[in-house]
Tab-separated table of C-alpha atoms and ligand atoms in Angstrom:
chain	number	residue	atom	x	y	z
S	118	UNK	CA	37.929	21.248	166.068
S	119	UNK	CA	35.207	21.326	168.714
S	120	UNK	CA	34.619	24.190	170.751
S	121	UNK	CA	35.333	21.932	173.839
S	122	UNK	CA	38.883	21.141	171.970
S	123	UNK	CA	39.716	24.442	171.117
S	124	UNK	CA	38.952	25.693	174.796
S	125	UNK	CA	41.822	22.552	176.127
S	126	UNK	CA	44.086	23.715	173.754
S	127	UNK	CA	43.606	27.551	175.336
S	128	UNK	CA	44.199	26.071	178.307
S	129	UNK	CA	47.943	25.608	177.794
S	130	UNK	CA	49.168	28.639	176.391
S	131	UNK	CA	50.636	31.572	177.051
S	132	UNK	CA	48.965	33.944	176.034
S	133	UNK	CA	45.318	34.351	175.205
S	134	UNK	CA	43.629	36.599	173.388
S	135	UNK	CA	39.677	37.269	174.366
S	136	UNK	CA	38.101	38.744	170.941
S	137	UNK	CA	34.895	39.947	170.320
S	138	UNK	CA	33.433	40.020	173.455
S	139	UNK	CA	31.330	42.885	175.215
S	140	UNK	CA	33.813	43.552	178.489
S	141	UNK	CA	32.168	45.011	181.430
S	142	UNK	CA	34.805	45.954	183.940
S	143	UNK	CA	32.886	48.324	186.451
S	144	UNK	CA	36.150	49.170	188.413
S	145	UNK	CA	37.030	50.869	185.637
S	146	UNK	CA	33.795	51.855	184.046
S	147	UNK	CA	34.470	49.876	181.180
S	148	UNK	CA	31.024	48.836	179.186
S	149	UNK	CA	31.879	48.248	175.555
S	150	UNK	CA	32.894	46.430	173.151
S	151	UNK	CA	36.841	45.417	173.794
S	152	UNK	CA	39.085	42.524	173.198
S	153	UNK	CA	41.272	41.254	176.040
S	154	UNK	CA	44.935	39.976	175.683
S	155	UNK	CA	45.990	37.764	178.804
S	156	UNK	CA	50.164	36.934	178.587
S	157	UNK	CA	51.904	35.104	181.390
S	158	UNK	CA	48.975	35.413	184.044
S	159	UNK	CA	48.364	38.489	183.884
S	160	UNK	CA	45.817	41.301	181.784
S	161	UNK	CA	48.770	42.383	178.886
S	162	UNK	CA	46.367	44.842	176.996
S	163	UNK	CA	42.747	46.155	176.854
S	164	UNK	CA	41.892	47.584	173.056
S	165	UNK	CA	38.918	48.571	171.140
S	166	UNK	CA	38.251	45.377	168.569
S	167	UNK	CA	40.997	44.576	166.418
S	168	UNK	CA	43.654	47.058	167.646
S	169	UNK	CA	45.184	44.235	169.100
S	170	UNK	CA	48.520	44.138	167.092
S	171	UNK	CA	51.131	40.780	167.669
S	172	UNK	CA	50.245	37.656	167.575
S	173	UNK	CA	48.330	35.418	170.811
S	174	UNK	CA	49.043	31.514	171.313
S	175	UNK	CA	45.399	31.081	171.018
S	176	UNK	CA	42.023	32.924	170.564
S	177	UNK	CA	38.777	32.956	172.239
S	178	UNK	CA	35.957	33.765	169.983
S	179	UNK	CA	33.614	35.738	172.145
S	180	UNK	CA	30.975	37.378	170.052
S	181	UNK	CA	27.722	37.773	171.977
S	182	UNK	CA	29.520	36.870	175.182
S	183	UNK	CA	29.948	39.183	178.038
S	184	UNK	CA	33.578	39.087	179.165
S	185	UNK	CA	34.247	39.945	182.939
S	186	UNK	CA	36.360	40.330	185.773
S	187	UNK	CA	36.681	36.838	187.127
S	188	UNK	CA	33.931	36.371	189.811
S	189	UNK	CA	34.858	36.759	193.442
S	190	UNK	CA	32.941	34.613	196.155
S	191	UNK	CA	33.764	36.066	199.659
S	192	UNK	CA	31.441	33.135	201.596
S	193	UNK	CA	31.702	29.413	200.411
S	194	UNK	CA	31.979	25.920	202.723
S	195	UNK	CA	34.829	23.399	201.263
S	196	UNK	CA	34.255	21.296	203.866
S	197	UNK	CA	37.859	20.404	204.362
S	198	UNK	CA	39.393	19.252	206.832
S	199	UNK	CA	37.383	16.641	207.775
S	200	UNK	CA	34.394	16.838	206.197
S	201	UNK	CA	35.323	15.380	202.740
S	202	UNK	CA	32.014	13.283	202.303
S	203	UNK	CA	30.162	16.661	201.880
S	204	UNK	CA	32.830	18.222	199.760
S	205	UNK	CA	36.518	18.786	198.652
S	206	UNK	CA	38.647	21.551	197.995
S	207	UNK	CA	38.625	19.823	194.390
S	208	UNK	CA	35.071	19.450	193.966
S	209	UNK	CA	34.034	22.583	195.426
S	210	UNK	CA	36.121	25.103	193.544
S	211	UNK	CA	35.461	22.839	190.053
S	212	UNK	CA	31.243	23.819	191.162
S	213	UNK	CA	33.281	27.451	191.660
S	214	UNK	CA	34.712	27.385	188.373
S	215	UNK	CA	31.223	25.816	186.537
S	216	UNK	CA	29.241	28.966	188.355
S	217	UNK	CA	32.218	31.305	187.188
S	218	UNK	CA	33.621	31.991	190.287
S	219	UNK	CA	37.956	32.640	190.080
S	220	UNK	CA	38.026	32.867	193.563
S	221	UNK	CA	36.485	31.859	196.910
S	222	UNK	CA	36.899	32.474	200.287
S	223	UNK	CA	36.761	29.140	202.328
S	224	UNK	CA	34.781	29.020	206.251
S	225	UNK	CA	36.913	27.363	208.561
S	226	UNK	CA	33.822	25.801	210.434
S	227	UNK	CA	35.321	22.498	209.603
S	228	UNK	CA	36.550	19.321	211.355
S	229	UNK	CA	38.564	20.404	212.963
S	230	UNK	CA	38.003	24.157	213.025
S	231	UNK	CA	40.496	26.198	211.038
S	232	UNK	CA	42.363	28.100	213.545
S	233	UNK	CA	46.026	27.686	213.414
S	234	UNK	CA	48.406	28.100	210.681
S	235	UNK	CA	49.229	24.390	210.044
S	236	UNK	CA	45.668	24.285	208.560
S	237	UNK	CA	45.957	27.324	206.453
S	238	UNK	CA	49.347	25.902	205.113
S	239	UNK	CA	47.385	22.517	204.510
S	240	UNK	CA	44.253	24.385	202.268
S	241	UNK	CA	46.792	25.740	200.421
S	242	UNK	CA	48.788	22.361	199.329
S	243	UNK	CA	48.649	21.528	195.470
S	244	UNK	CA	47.352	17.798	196.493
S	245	UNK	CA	43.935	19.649	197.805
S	246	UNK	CA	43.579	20.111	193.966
S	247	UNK	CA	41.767	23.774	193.599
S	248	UNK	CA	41.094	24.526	190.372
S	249	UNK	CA	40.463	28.368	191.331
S	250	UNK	CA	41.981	30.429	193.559
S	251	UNK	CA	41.126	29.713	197.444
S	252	UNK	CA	41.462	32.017	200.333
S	253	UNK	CA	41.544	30.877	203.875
S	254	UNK	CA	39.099	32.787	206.206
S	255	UNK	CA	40.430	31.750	209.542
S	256	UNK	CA	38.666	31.360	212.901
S	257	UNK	CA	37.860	34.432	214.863
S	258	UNK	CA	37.977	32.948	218.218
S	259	UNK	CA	40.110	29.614	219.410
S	260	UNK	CA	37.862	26.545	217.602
S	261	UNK	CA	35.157	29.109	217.260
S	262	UNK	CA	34.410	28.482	220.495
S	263	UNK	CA	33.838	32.449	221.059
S	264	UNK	CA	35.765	32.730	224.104
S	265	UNK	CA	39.778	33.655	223.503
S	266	UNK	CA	40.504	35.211	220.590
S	267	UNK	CA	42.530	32.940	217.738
S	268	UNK	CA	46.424	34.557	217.024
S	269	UNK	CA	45.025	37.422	214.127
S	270	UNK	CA	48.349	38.423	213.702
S	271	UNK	CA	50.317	35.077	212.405
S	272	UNK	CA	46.643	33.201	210.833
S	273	UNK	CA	47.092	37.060	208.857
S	274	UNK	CA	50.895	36.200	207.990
S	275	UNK	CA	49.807	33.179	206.880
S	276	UNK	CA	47.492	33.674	204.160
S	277	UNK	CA	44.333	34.102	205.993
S	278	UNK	CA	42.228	37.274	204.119
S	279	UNK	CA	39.664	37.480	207.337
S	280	UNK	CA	38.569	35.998	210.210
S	281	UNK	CA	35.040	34.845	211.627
S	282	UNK	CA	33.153	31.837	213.630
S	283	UNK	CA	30.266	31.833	210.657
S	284	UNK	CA	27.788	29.101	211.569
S	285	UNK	CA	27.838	31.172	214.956
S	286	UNK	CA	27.555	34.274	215.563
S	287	UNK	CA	30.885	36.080	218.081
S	288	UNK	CA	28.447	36.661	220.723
S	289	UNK	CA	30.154	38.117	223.866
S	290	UNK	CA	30.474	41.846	223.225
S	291	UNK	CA	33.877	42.018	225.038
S	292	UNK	CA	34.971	39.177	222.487
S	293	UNK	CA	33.557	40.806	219.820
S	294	UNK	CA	35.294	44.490	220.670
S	295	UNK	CA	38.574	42.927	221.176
S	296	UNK	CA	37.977	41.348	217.970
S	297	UNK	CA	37.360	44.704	216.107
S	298	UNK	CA	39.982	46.318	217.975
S	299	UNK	CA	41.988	43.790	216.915
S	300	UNK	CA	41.547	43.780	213.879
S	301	UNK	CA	41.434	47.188	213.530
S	302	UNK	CA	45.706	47.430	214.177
S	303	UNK	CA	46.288	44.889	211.798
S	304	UNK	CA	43.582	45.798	208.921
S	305	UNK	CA	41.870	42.493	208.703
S	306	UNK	CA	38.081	42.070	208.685
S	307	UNK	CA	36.229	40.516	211.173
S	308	UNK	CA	32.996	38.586	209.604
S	309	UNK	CA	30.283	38.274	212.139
S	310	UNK	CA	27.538	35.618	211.319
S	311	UNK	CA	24.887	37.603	212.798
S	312	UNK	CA	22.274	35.481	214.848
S	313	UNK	CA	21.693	36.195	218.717
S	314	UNK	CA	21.649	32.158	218.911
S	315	UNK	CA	19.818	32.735	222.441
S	316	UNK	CA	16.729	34.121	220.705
S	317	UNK	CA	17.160	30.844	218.071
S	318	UNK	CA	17.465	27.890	220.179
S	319	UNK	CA	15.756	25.119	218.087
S	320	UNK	CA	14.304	27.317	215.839
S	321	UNK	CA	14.628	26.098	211.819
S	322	UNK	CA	12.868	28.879	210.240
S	323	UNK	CA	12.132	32.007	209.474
S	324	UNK	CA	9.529	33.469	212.513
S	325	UNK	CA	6.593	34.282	210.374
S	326	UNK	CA	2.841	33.694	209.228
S	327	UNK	CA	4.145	30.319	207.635
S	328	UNK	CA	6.131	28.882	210.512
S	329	UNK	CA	3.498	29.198	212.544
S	330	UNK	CA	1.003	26.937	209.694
S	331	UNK	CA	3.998	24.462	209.944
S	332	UNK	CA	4.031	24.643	213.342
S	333	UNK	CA	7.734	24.951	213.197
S	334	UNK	CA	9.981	27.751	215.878
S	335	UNK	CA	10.552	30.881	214.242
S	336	UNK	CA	13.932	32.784	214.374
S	337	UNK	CA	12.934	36.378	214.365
S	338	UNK	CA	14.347	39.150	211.811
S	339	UNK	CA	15.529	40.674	215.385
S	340	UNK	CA	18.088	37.829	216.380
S	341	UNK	CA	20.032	39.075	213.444
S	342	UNK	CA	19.506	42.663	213.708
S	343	UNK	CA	20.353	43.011	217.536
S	344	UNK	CA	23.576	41.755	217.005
S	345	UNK	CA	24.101	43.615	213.751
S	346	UNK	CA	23.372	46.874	215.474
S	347	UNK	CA	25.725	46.060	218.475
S	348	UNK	CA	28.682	45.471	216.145
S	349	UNK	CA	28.062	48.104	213.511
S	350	UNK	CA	28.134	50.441	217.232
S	351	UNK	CA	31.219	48.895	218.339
S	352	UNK	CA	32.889	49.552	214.630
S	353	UNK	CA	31.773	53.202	214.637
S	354	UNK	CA	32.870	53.822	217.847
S	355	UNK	CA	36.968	51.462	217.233
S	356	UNK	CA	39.185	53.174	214.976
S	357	UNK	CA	39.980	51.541	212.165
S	358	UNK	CA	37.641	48.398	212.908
S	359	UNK	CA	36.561	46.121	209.709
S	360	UNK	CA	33.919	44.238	209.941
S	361	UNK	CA	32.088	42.280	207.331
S	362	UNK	CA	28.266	41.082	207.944
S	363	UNK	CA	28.063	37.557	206.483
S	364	UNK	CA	24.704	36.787	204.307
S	365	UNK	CA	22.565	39.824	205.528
S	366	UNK	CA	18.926	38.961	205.310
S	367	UNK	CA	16.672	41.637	207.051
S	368	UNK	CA	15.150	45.074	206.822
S	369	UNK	CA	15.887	45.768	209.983
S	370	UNK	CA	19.755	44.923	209.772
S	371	UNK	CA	20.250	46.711	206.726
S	372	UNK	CA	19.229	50.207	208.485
S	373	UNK	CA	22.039	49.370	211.016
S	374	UNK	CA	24.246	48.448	208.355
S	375	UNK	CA	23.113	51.875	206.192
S	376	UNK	CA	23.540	53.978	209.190
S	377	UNK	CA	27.094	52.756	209.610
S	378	UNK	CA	28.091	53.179	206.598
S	379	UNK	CA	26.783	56.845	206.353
S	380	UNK	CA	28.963	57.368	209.485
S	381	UNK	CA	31.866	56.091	207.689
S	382	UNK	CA	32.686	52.894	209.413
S	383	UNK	CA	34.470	50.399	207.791
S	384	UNK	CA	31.258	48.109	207.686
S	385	UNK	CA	30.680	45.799	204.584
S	386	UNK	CA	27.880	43.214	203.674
S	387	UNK	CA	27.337	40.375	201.556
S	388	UNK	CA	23.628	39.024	200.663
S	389	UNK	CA	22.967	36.161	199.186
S	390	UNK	CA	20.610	34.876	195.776
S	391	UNK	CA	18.650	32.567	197.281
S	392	UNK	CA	17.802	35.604	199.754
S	393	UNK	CA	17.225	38.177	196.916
S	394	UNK	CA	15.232	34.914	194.984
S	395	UNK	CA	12.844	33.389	197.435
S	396	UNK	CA	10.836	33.979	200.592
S	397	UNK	CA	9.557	31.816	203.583
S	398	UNK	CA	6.585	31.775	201.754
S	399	UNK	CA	8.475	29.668	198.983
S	400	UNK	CA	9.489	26.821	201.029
S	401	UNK	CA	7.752	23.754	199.872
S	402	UNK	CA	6.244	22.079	203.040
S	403	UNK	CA	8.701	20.364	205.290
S	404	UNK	CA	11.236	20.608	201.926
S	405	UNK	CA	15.079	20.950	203.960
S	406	UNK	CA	16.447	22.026	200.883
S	407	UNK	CA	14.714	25.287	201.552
S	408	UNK	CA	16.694	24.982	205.368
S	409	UNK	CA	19.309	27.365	205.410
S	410	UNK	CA	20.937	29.995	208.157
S	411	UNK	CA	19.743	32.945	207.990
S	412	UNK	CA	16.837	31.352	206.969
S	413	UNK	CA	14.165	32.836	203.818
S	414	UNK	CA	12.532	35.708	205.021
S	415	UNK	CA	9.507	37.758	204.255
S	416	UNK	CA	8.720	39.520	201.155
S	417	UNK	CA	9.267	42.635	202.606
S	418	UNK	CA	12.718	41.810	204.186
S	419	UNK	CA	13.779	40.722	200.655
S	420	UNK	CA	12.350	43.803	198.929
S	421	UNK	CA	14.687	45.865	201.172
S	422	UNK	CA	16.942	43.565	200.094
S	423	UNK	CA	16.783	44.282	196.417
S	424	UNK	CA	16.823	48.026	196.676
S	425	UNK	CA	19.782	47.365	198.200
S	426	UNK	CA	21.017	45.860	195.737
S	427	UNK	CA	19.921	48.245	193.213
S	428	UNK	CA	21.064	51.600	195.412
S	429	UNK	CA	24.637	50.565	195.649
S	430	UNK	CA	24.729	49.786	199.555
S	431	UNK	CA	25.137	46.123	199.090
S	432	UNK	CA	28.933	45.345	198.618
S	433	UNK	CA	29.198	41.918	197.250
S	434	UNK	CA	26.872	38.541	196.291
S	435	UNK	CA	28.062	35.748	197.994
S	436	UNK	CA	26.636	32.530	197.691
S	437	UNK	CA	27.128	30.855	201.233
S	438	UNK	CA	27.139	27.276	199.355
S	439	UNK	CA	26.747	24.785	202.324
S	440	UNK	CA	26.943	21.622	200.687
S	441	UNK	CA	25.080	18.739	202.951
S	442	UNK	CA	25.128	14.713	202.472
S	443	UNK	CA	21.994	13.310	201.750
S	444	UNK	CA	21.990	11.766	205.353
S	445	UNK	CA	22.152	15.015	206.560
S	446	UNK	CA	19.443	16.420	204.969
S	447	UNK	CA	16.669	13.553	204.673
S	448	UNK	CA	14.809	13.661	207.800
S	449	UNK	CA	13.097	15.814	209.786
S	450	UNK	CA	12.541	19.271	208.870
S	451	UNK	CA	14.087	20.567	212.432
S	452	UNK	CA	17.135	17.802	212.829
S	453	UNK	CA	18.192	18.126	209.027
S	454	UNK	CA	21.356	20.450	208.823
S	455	UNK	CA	21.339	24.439	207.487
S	456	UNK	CA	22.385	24.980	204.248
S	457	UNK	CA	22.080	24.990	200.677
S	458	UNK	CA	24.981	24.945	197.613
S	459	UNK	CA	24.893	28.024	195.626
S	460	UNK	CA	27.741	28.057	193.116
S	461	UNK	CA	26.405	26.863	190.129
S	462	UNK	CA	23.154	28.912	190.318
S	463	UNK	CA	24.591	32.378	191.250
S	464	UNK	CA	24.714	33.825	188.168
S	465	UNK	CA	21.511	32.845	186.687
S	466	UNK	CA	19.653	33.741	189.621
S	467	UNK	CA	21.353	37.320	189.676
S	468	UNK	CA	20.523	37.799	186.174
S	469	UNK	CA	17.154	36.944	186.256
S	470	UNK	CA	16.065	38.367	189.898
S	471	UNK	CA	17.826	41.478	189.486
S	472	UNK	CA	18.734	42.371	185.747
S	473	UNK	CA	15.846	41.334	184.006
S	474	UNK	CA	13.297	41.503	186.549
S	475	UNK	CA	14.335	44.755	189.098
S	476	UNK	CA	16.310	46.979	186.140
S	477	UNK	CA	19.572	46.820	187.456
S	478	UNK	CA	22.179	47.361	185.174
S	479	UNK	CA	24.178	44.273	184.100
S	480	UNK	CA	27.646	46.636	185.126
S	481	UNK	CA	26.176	46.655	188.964
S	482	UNK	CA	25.652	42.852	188.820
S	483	UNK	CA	28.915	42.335	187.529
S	484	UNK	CA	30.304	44.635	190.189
S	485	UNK	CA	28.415	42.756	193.001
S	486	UNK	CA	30.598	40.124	191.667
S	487	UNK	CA	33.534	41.261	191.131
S	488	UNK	CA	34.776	44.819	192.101
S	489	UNK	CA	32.543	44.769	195.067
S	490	UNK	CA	34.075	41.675	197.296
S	491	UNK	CA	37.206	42.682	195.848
S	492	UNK	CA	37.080	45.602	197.971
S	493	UNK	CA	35.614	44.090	201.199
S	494	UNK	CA	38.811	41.862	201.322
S	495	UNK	CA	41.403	44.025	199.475
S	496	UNK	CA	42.353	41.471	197.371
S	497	UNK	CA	44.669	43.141	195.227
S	498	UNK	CA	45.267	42.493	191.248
S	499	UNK	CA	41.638	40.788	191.574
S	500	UNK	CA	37.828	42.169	190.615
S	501	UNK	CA	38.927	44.304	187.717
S	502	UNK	CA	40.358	43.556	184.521
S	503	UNK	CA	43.218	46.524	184.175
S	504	UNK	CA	46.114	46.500	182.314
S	505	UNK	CA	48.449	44.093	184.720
S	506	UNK	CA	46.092	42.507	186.992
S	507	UNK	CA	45.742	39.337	187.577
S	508	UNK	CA	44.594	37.110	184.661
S	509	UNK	CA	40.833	36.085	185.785
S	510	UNK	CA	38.388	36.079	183.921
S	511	UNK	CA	34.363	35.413	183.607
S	512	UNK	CA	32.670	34.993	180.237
S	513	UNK	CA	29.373	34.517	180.017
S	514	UNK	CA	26.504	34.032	177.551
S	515	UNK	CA	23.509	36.560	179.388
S	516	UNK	CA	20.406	35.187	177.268
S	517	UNK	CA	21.441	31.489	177.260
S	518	UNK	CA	18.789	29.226	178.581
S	519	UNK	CA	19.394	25.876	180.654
S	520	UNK	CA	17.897	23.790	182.788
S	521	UNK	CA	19.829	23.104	186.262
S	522	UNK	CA	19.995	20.064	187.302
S	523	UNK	CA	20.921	18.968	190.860
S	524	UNK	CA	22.623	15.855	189.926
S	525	UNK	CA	24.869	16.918	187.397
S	526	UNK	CA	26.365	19.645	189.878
S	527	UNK	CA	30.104	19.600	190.280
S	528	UNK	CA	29.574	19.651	193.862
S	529	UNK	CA	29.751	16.799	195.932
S	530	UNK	CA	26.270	17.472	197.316
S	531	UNK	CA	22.827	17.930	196.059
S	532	UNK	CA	20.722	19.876	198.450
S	533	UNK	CA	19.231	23.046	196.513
S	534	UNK	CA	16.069	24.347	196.279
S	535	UNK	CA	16.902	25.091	192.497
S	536	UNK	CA	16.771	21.528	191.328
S	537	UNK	CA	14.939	21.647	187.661
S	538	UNK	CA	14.854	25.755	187.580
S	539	UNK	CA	14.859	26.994	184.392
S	540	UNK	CA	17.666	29.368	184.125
S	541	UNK	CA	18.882	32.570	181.843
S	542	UNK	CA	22.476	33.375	182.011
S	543	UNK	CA	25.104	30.725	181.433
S	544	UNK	CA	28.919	30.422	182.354
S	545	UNK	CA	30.501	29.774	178.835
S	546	UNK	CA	34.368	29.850	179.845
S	547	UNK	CA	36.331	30.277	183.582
S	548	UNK	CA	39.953	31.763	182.830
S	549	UNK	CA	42.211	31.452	186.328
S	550	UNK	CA	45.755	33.012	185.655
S	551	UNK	CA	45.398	32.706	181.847
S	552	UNK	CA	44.023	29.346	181.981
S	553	UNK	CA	40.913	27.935	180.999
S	554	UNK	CA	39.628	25.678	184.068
S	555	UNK	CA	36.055	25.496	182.865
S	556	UNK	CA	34.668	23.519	181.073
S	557	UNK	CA	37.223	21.034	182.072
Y	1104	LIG	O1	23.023	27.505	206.419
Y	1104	LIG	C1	24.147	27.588	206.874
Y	1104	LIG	N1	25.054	26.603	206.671
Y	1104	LIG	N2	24.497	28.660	207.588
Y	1104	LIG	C2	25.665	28.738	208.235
Y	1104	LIG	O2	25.905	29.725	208.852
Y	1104	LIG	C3	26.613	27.603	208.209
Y	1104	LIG	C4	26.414	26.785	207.025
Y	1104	LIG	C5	27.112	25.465	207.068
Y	1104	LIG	O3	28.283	25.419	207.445
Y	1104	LIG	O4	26.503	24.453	206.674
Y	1105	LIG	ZN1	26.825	31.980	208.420
């Protein structure tokens, strides 16, 4: 049998048992050698190797292969409803599933904008065709127009894990408190894309030394840390207030962010690796694969970034994959849209940038992954691998080398700046509830 037929056959039983694998399980500072027995969807046992007694339906030969908590992205665009040509629920969590990724939490700055039940109900239909599990992040305000709030209590009811307007920032501070306060009775994050968008008006980069060689507007590191500041304020000062900064990308943000934190506000942050990986500096000229919001900032705001990263203030990766049509991306470098996909190259670019390269330990890594977003979200039975929780599960070869290619992405889209990269670190097997959904 081929590997590839042994993994389908896997994919239809029972129970599964994970052998020979190196599990690293930081929720439960597990970092040895262990095998893994999955039964009925769920983790049945967690033994030193061969202490496994009974028999499994199948087996999953992992020697040399790190096996992990099944990765948890808290920030990815599915495009649906209404934007299908750029991607599908179906396509987008099959990219998830190829970069590892068990779970994803979808923006609702679609077409329309997700801010009623009836579209949560819809994302969650078996004819959308996930292949992982998706949550719904609803709309903080009504179409995300930031002016009356969106019904937190029944969007909470009805699946929804968080709310935000991502792509735009909640920028009325009245909004913005109610939203906290809000929130705050009813435990459910608020996710504030940070950007003072009247300090950005037709700006496409970062505001730097190399924007002003292109000649292109600049969007300063302080149009995201104003409005980071006011809201980590306005959650210090609410009780019980959540909120979650989306794809933090500046020195100057992160000392808000650190000084909340040390006041014990509930304040949480993602970053994201192409934001830990590259600079403004990077961006090929005029190249709108290297467009994105936040934009790449300076070397300095990503070397805050990093220790970060390292220190243990950084909650969770997220990839903020913003998949684009080519039609929306070839032309000018100010009218071509934000965004870049991410799924397929988060991994790789975690392991290099910060394993190999910074020192971190492969158990943070795997916690920025997994017990990390976890908690941002309290999704419960997910980012740990504990006898009973839910059966997801990451394995992963850390030294393999591959070439990524854009075009034989999963995604609907192509537009990354990590076209041809050489890459460390490969997916070798997605589990979702005891199944294996990649490969496919
Ligand atoms: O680059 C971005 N793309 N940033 C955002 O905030 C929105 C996103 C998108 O929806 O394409
Ligand atoms: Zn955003």
């Amino acid at each position: 049998m081929t590997s590839s037929e042994k993994n389908r056959n896997h994919r239809l039983s029972a129970s599964l048992l994970i052998k020979g694998g190196h599990l690293i399980d930081p929720a439960v500072r597990i970092d040895a050698p262990m095998d893994v027995l999955l039964k009925h969807g769920r983790v049945a046992e967690v033994a030193v190797p061969g202490k496994i007694k009974g028999g499994a339906d199948e087996k999953f030969d992992a020697r040399g292969l790190v096996v992990a908590p099944g990765f948890i992205d808290l920030h990815v665009h599915l495009r649906e409803p209404g934007q299908a040509y750029k991607e599908t629920i179906a396509t987008g969590t099959a990219a998830a599933a190829a970069g590892g990724f068990t779970t994803v939490c979808t923006m609702p700055n679609t077409a329309p904008v997700v801010d009623s039940v009836e579209w949560i109900e819809w994302l969650r239909e078996p004819e959308r065709g996930a292949v992982v599990n998706v949550f719904s992040i609803a709309a903080a305000t009504r179409a995300s127009k930031g002016a009356i709030l969106s019904d937190f209590r029944a969007l909470q009811a009805a699946g929804a894990i968080a709310v935000t307007d991502d792509g735009k920032p909640i920028l009325d501070d009245g909004i913005m408190r109610e939203a906290l306060v809000l929130g705050g009775e009813l435990n459910f994050p608020v996710v504030q894309h940070a950007e003072d968008t009247r300090m950005t008006e037709n700006c496409s980069m970062h505001a730097g030394a190399r924007s002003f060689r292109l000649g292109l507007r600049g969007m300063t590191a302080a149009a995201e840390a104003s409005i980071v500041e006011r809201d980590v304020q306005l959650a210090t000062q609410i009780p019980n207030a959540r909120l979650h900064v989306a794809h933090l990308s500046t020195a100057d943000a992160l000392k808000s962010v650190r000084r909340g934190k040390r006041a014990k506000a509930r304040v949480t942050f993602e970053v994201t690796p192409h934001h830990f990986t590259l600079t403004d500096e990077d961006m090929r000229d005029y190249d709108s694969n290297f467009k994105m919001n936040p934009p790449l900032r300076s070397a300095s705001d990503r070397e805050a970034i990093l220790v970060a990263l390292a220190d243990g203030s950084v909650d969770a990766i997220a990839t903020d994959h913003a998949p684009h049509a080519a039609h929306e991306k070839e032309m000018e470098f100010e009218r071509a849209a934000f965004g870049i996909t991410g799924l397929e190259t988060a991994l790789a670019l975690a392991l290099s940038r910060l394993h190999r390269e910074k020192r971190i330990p492969l158990t943070r890594v795997v916690e920025l992954f997994t017990a990390g977003p976890a908690r941002c979200f309290d999704l419960r039975g997910r980012g740990s691998l504990a006898r009973d929780a839910i059966a997801d599960v990451t394995i992963f070869d850390p030294k393999k080398k591959w070439t990524f290619e854009a075009r034989q992405s999963l995604s609907k889209s192509r537009n990354t700046p990590f076209d041809g990269w050489q890459m460390t670190g490969k997916v070798i097997a997605t589990i979702v509830g005891g199944k294996i959904v990649y490969p496919g």
